[in-house]
Amino acid sequence: MSEAVIPAAPVADTHEPLPLTGERTVPGIAEENYWFRRHEIAYARLLDRCADKTVLEAGSGEGYGADMIAGVAAGVTGVDYDEGAVAHVRARYPRVRMIQGNLAALPLDDESVDVVVNFQVIEHLWDQAQFLRECLRVLRPGGELLISTPNRITFSPGRDTPLNPFHTRELNAAELTELLVEAGFTVTEMLGVHHGASLKALDAKHGGSFIDAQIERALAGEPWPADLTADVAAVTIEDFDLRAGDIDASLDLVAIAEKASAGRARR
């Protein structure tokens, strides 16, 4: 699988950034860089699956990922419920066709796209099963759904409700697989995002958990120590591993699911 990253098209600095509310990650903020890169790795590692395809990003957020996809795809449509995000993407990333819409009723025709991308979104949705049925509907036979979500086991350990107030239901690998299969998909790969060697060293440096060190400073509402800010700002996607092994210990889940081809569906 190719690991090349297609850079976003140059954009003017006159566009106002989306506010950082905790609901989505945005590029260009030093203290947010760890989470941004942790999300970006799914785009970078799966980008080749979008090459020359008609792609829908369902829940496109700030739009940086849809713009990455636009560098290799035949065409990209983004759908987001938030009107401010839609306006932002239209202004900042003009090669993405943006539509304001509900992910539980996607504003696209049946069998109209080759790939649906849904990264770090399904945990925000109230009706996850309905959304996945909509993904199946808009995909052409043989098309793929690329989906990522925080691993409940490591993201909200030992809790029945998510730590993140913007999350409705978090999933482990078995639960995500069950949802996808019930919606009519075949899961072809289940991968996990892990800290690589450099991030493991930062875990040790910052008291055992680089993530907890960031969360503690954010909750304190005080300026970050210079060394923590510098370490966070220096993180790149190469500091993360994406692999199939040790899935329950992963930070995020990345699933590749396929809609049956026409011939297979008739059997």
Short mmCIF file of C-alpha atoms in Angstrom, two decimals:
data_model
loop_
_atom_site.label_atom_id
_atom_site.label_comp_id
_atom_site.label_asym_id
_atom_site.label_seq_id
_atom_site.Cartn_x
_atom_site.Cartn_y
_atom_site.Cartn_z
CA MET A 1 0.00 0.00 0.00
CA SER A 2 1.44 3.35 -1.01
CA GLU A 3 2.41 5.77 1.75
CA ALA A 4 2.83 8.82 -0.47
CA VAL A 5 0.98 11.90 0.67
CA ILE A 6 -0.54 14.17 -1.96
CA PRO A 7 -0.13 17.69 -0.64
CA ALA A 8 -3.12 19.98 -0.49
CA ALA A 9 -3.34 22.64 -3.14
CA PRO A 10 -1.91 26.00 -2.06
CA VAL A 11 -4.53 28.17 -0.43
CA ALA A 12 -4.64 31.82 0.49
CA ASP A 13 -4.05 32.80 4.10
CA THR A 14 -7.06 35.12 3.99
CA HIS A 15 -9.49 32.30 4.86
CA GLU A 16 -10.49 32.31 8.49
CA PRO A 17 -9.82 28.95 10.22
CA LEU A 18 -12.70 27.01 11.68
CA PRO A 19 -12.93 27.47 15.46
CA LEU A 20 -11.35 24.73 17.55
CA THR A 21 -14.32 23.48 19.60
CA GLY A 22 -13.19 19.94 20.39
CA GLU A 23 -15.68 18.48 17.91
CA ARG A 24 -13.22 18.37 15.01
CA THR A 25 -9.50 18.71 14.49
CA VAL A 26 -8.04 21.46 12.32
CA PRO A 27 -4.57 21.98 10.81
CA GLY A 28 -2.12 24.71 11.67
CA ILE A 29 -2.45 24.80 15.48
CA ALA A 30 0.68 23.72 17.36
CA GLU A 31 -1.19 22.37 20.42
CA GLU A 32 -3.60 20.43 18.17
CA ASN A 33 -0.93 18.91 15.94
CA TYR A 34 -0.81 15.48 17.63
CA TRP A 35 -4.53 14.89 17.02
CA PHE A 36 -4.37 16.34 13.53
CA ARG A 37 -1.53 13.99 12.52
CA ARG A 38 -3.25 11.05 14.20
CA HIS A 39 -6.29 11.69 12.00
CA GLU A 40 -4.23 12.49 8.91
CA ILE A 41 -2.51 9.09 8.85
CA ALA A 42 -5.70 7.34 7.71
CA TYR A 43 -5.94 9.65 4.69
CA ALA A 44 -2.27 9.25 3.85
CA ARG A 45 -2.14 5.46 4.13
CA LEU A 46 -5.41 4.81 2.26
CA LEU A 47 -5.08 7.53 -0.35
CA ASP A 48 -4.20 5.10 -3.13
CA ARG A 49 -7.62 3.46 -2.75
CA CYS A 50 -9.16 6.73 -3.95
CA ALA A 51 -6.96 7.10 -7.04
CA ASP A 52 -9.03 7.82 -10.17
CA LYS A 53 -12.24 7.07 -8.24
CA THR A 54 -15.40 9.07 -7.61
CA VAL A 55 -15.24 9.69 -3.87
CA LEU A 56 -17.66 10.89 -1.20
CA GLU A 57 -16.30 12.11 2.10
CA ALA A 58 -19.21 11.80 4.52
CA GLY A 59 -18.54 14.22 7.34
CA SER A 60 -15.75 16.23 5.74
CA GLY A 61 -15.21 18.63 8.65
CA GLU A 62 -12.49 21.21 8.01
CA GLY A 63 -11.92 19.78 4.53
CA TYR A 64 -8.16 19.13 4.56
CA GLY A 65 -8.72 15.40 4.01
CA ALA A 66 -11.15 15.86 1.13
CA ASP A 67 -8.60 18.17 -0.48
CA MET A 68 -5.88 15.51 -0.09
CA ILE A 69 -8.18 13.03 -1.80
CA ALA A 70 -8.90 15.53 -4.58
CA GLY A 71 -5.22 15.31 -5.52
CA VAL A 72 -5.65 11.70 -6.70
CA ALA A 73 -9.38 11.11 -7.25
CA ALA A 74 -11.47 11.62 -10.38
CA GLY A 75 -13.76 13.78 -8.25
CA VAL A 76 -14.57 14.41 -4.59
CA THR A 77 -17.86 15.38 -3.00
CA GLY A 78 -17.95 16.37 0.65
CA VAL A 79 -21.08 16.25 2.79
CA ASP A 80 -21.28 17.88 6.20
CA TYR A 81 -24.23 18.88 8.39
CA ASP A 82 -22.56 22.05 9.69
CA GLU A 83 -23.25 25.04 7.46
CA GLY A 84 -20.14 26.87 8.70
CA ALA A 85 -17.92 23.92 7.78
CA VAL A 86 -19.53 23.69 4.33
CA ALA A 87 -18.89 27.39 3.67
CA HIS A 88 -15.32 27.05 4.93
CA VAL A 89 -14.53 24.13 2.62
CA ARG A 90 -16.08 25.87 -0.40
CA ALA A 91 -13.89 28.93 0.21
CA ARG A 92 -10.65 27.20 1.19
CA TYR A 93 -10.68 24.01 -0.91
CA PRO A 94 -12.39 24.82 -4.24
CA ARG A 95 -11.59 21.47 -5.84
CA VAL A 96 -13.97 19.78 -3.36
CA ARG A 97 -17.67 19.83 -4.28
CA MET A 98 -19.43 20.52 -0.99
CA ILE A 99 -23.05 19.74 -0.07
CA GLN A 100 -24.76 20.55 3.21
CA GLY A 101 -26.71 17.49 4.31
CA ASN A 102 -27.60 14.88 6.91
CA LEU A 103 -25.39 11.79 6.96
CA ALA A 104 -28.43 9.68 7.85
CA ALA A 105 -29.99 10.66 4.50
CA LEU A 106 -27.08 11.28 2.15
CA PRO A 107 -28.00 13.73 -0.65
CA LEU A 108 -26.59 11.49 -3.39
CA ASP A 109 -28.14 9.08 -5.87
CA ASP A 110 -28.05 5.31 -5.47
CA GLU A 111 -24.81 3.69 -6.67
CA SER A 112 -23.23 7.03 -7.56
CA VAL A 113 -19.74 6.78 -6.00
CA ASP A 114 -16.85 4.32 -5.96
CA VAL A 115 -15.51 5.09 -2.47
CA VAL A 116 -17.00 6.53 0.71
CA VAL A 117 -14.53 7.99 3.22
CA ASN A 118 -15.67 8.48 6.82
CA PHE A 119 -12.81 9.25 9.18
CA GLN A 120 -13.38 10.07 12.86
CA VAL A 121 -17.09 10.74 12.35
CA ILE A 122 -19.23 7.68 13.11
CA GLU A 123 -18.65 8.07 16.86
CA HIS A 124 -20.49 11.42 16.63
CA LEU A 125 -23.64 9.97 15.01
CA TRP A 126 -26.83 9.04 16.81
CA ASP A 127 -27.98 6.45 14.22
CA GLN A 128 -24.81 4.71 13.16
CA ALA A 129 -26.61 1.77 11.53
CA GLN A 130 -28.72 4.06 9.34
CA PHE A 131 -25.64 5.97 8.25
CA LEU A 132 -23.90 2.76 7.19
CA ARG A 133 -26.97 1.68 5.23
CA GLU A 134 -26.79 5.03 3.43
CA CYS A 135 -23.12 4.41 2.62
CA LEU A 136 -24.05 1.05 1.13
CA ARG A 137 -26.83 2.66 -0.92
CA VAL A 138 -24.67 5.33 -2.58
CA LEU A 139 -21.76 2.97 -3.32
CA ARG A 140 -21.53 1.22 -6.64
CA PRO A 141 -21.24 -2.58 -6.57
CA GLY A 142 -17.67 -3.47 -5.61
CA GLY A 143 -17.16 -0.06 -4.01
CA GLU A 144 -15.37 0.50 -0.71
CA LEU A 145 -16.12 2.24 2.56
CA LEU A 146 -13.01 3.53 4.34
CA ILE A 147 -13.81 4.30 7.96
CA SER A 148 -11.87 5.22 11.08
CA THR A 149 -12.96 5.80 14.66
CA PRO A 150 -11.38 5.92 18.13
CA ASN A 151 -10.96 2.49 19.68
CA ARG A 152 -13.32 2.51 22.68
CA ILE A 153 -11.07 0.16 24.64
CA THR A 154 -8.19 2.66 24.74
CA PHE A 155 -10.02 5.96 24.18
CA SER A 156 -12.55 5.66 27.03
CA PRO A 157 -11.21 2.72 29.06
CA GLY A 158 -13.56 1.17 31.57
CA ARG A 159 -16.41 3.55 30.80
CA ASP A 160 -19.95 2.96 29.57
CA THR A 161 -20.21 6.51 28.19
CA PRO A 162 -17.58 8.32 26.08
CA LEU A 163 -15.16 10.75 27.67
CA ASN A 164 -15.56 13.11 24.71
CA PRO A 165 -18.86 15.01 25.09
CA PHE A 166 -19.25 15.17 21.30
CA HIS A 167 -19.26 11.37 20.98
CA THR A 168 -22.53 9.44 21.12
CA ARG A 169 -21.20 5.88 20.93
CA GLU A 170 -17.63 4.66 20.65
CA LEU A 171 -16.79 1.23 19.25
CA ASN A 172 -14.23 -1.52 19.59
CA ALA A 173 -13.14 -3.61 16.60
CA ALA A 174 -15.74 -6.32 17.13
CA GLU A 175 -18.56 -3.78 17.48
CA LEU A 176 -17.49 -1.87 14.38
CA THR A 177 -17.27 -5.11 12.41
CA GLU A 178 -20.75 -6.13 13.57
CA LEU A 179 -22.24 -2.79 12.49
CA LEU A 180 -20.62 -3.01 9.07
CA VAL A 181 -21.72 -6.59 8.45
CA GLU A 182 -25.28 -5.90 9.58
CA ALA A 183 -25.41 -2.99 7.12
CA GLY A 184 -24.47 -5.35 4.28
CA PHE A 185 -20.71 -4.82 3.99
CA THR A 186 -17.87 -7.33 3.94
CA VAL A 187 -14.96 -6.20 6.11
CA THR A 188 -11.79 -6.89 4.13
CA GLU A 189 -9.30 -5.29 6.55
CA MET A 190 -9.37 -4.09 10.16
CA LEU A 191 -6.30 -2.05 11.04
CA GLY A 192 -5.22 -0.10 14.09
CA VAL A 193 -3.29 3.13 14.63
CA HIS A 194 -0.46 2.77 17.17
CA HIS A 195 2.34 4.94 18.50
CA GLY A 196 5.61 4.33 16.74
CA ALA A 197 9.01 4.40 18.41
CA SER A 198 9.29 8.19 18.66
CA LEU A 199 5.87 8.57 20.23
CA LYS A 200 6.58 5.75 22.67
CA ALA A 201 9.66 7.72 23.72
CA LEU A 202 7.45 10.77 24.27
CA ASP A 203 5.08 8.64 26.35
CA ALA A 204 8.00 7.84 28.63
CA LYS A 205 9.25 11.43 28.66
CA HIS A 206 5.86 12.85 29.68
CA GLY A 207 5.03 10.66 32.65
CA GLY A 208 3.91 7.52 30.85
CA SER A 209 1.31 8.98 28.50
CA PHE A 210 1.93 11.71 25.95
CA ILE A 211 -1.85 11.87 25.39
CA ASP A 212 -2.66 12.35 29.08
CA ALA A 213 -0.02 15.07 29.36
CA GLN A 214 -1.76 17.02 26.61
CA ILE A 215 -5.23 16.51 28.04
CA GLU A 216 -4.15 17.60 31.51
CA ARG A 217 -2.69 20.85 30.18
CA ALA A 218 -5.74 21.55 28.04
CA LEU A 219 -8.10 21.02 30.97
CA ALA A 220 -5.96 23.22 33.22
CA GLY A 221 -6.64 26.20 30.97
CA GLU A 222 -3.10 27.45 31.42
CA PRO A 223 -0.23 28.03 28.97
CA TRP A 224 1.49 24.82 27.91
CA PRO A 225 5.11 24.17 28.96
CA ALA A 226 7.44 24.99 26.11
CA ASP A 227 8.85 21.45 25.86
CA LEU A 228 5.39 19.88 25.61
CA THR A 229 4.30 22.37 22.95
CA ALA A 230 7.48 21.71 20.97
CA ASP A 231 7.05 17.93 21.19
CA VAL A 232 3.41 18.12 20.06
CA ALA A 233 4.19 20.52 17.22
CA ALA A 234 6.93 18.21 15.89
CA VAL A 235 4.69 15.11 15.48
CA THR A 236 4.28 13.81 11.92
CA ILE A 237 2.29 10.93 10.45
CA GLU A 238 5.52 8.94 10.27
CA ASP A 239 5.46 8.77 14.08
CA PHE A 240 2.38 6.51 13.94
CA ASP A 241 2.08 2.90 12.82
CA LEU A 242 -0.96 1.50 11.00
CA ARG A 243 -1.11 -2.27 11.21
CA ALA A 244 -3.41 -5.25 11.59
CA GLY A 245 -1.88 -6.80 14.70
CA ASP A 246 -2.75 -6.13 18.34
CA ILE A 247 -6.01 -4.46 17.31
CA ASP A 248 -7.51 -4.14 20.80
CA ALA A 249 -4.49 -2.12 21.94
CA SER A 250 -4.75 0.32 19.04
CA LEU A 251 -5.60 3.99 19.48
CA ASP A 252 -7.91 4.24 16.47
CA LEU A 253 -9.59 1.64 14.29
CA VAL A 254 -9.35 1.83 10.50
CA ALA A 255 -11.66 -0.50 8.58
CA ILE A 256 -11.92 -1.22 4.86
CA ALA A 257 -15.33 -2.61 3.94
CA GLU A 258 -16.65 -3.65 0.55
CA LYS A 259 -20.06 -3.61 -1.06
CA ALA A 260 -20.67 -6.85 -2.95
CA SER A 261 -20.25 -6.66 -6.72
CA ALA A 262 -23.33 -7.16 -8.88
CA GLY A 263 -22.42 -10.72 -9.75
CA ARG A 264 -21.75 -11.74 -6.14
CA ALA A 265 -24.92 -9.99 -4.92
CA ARG A 266 -27.14 -12.14 -7.17
CA ARG A 267 -25.85 -15.42 -5.76
#
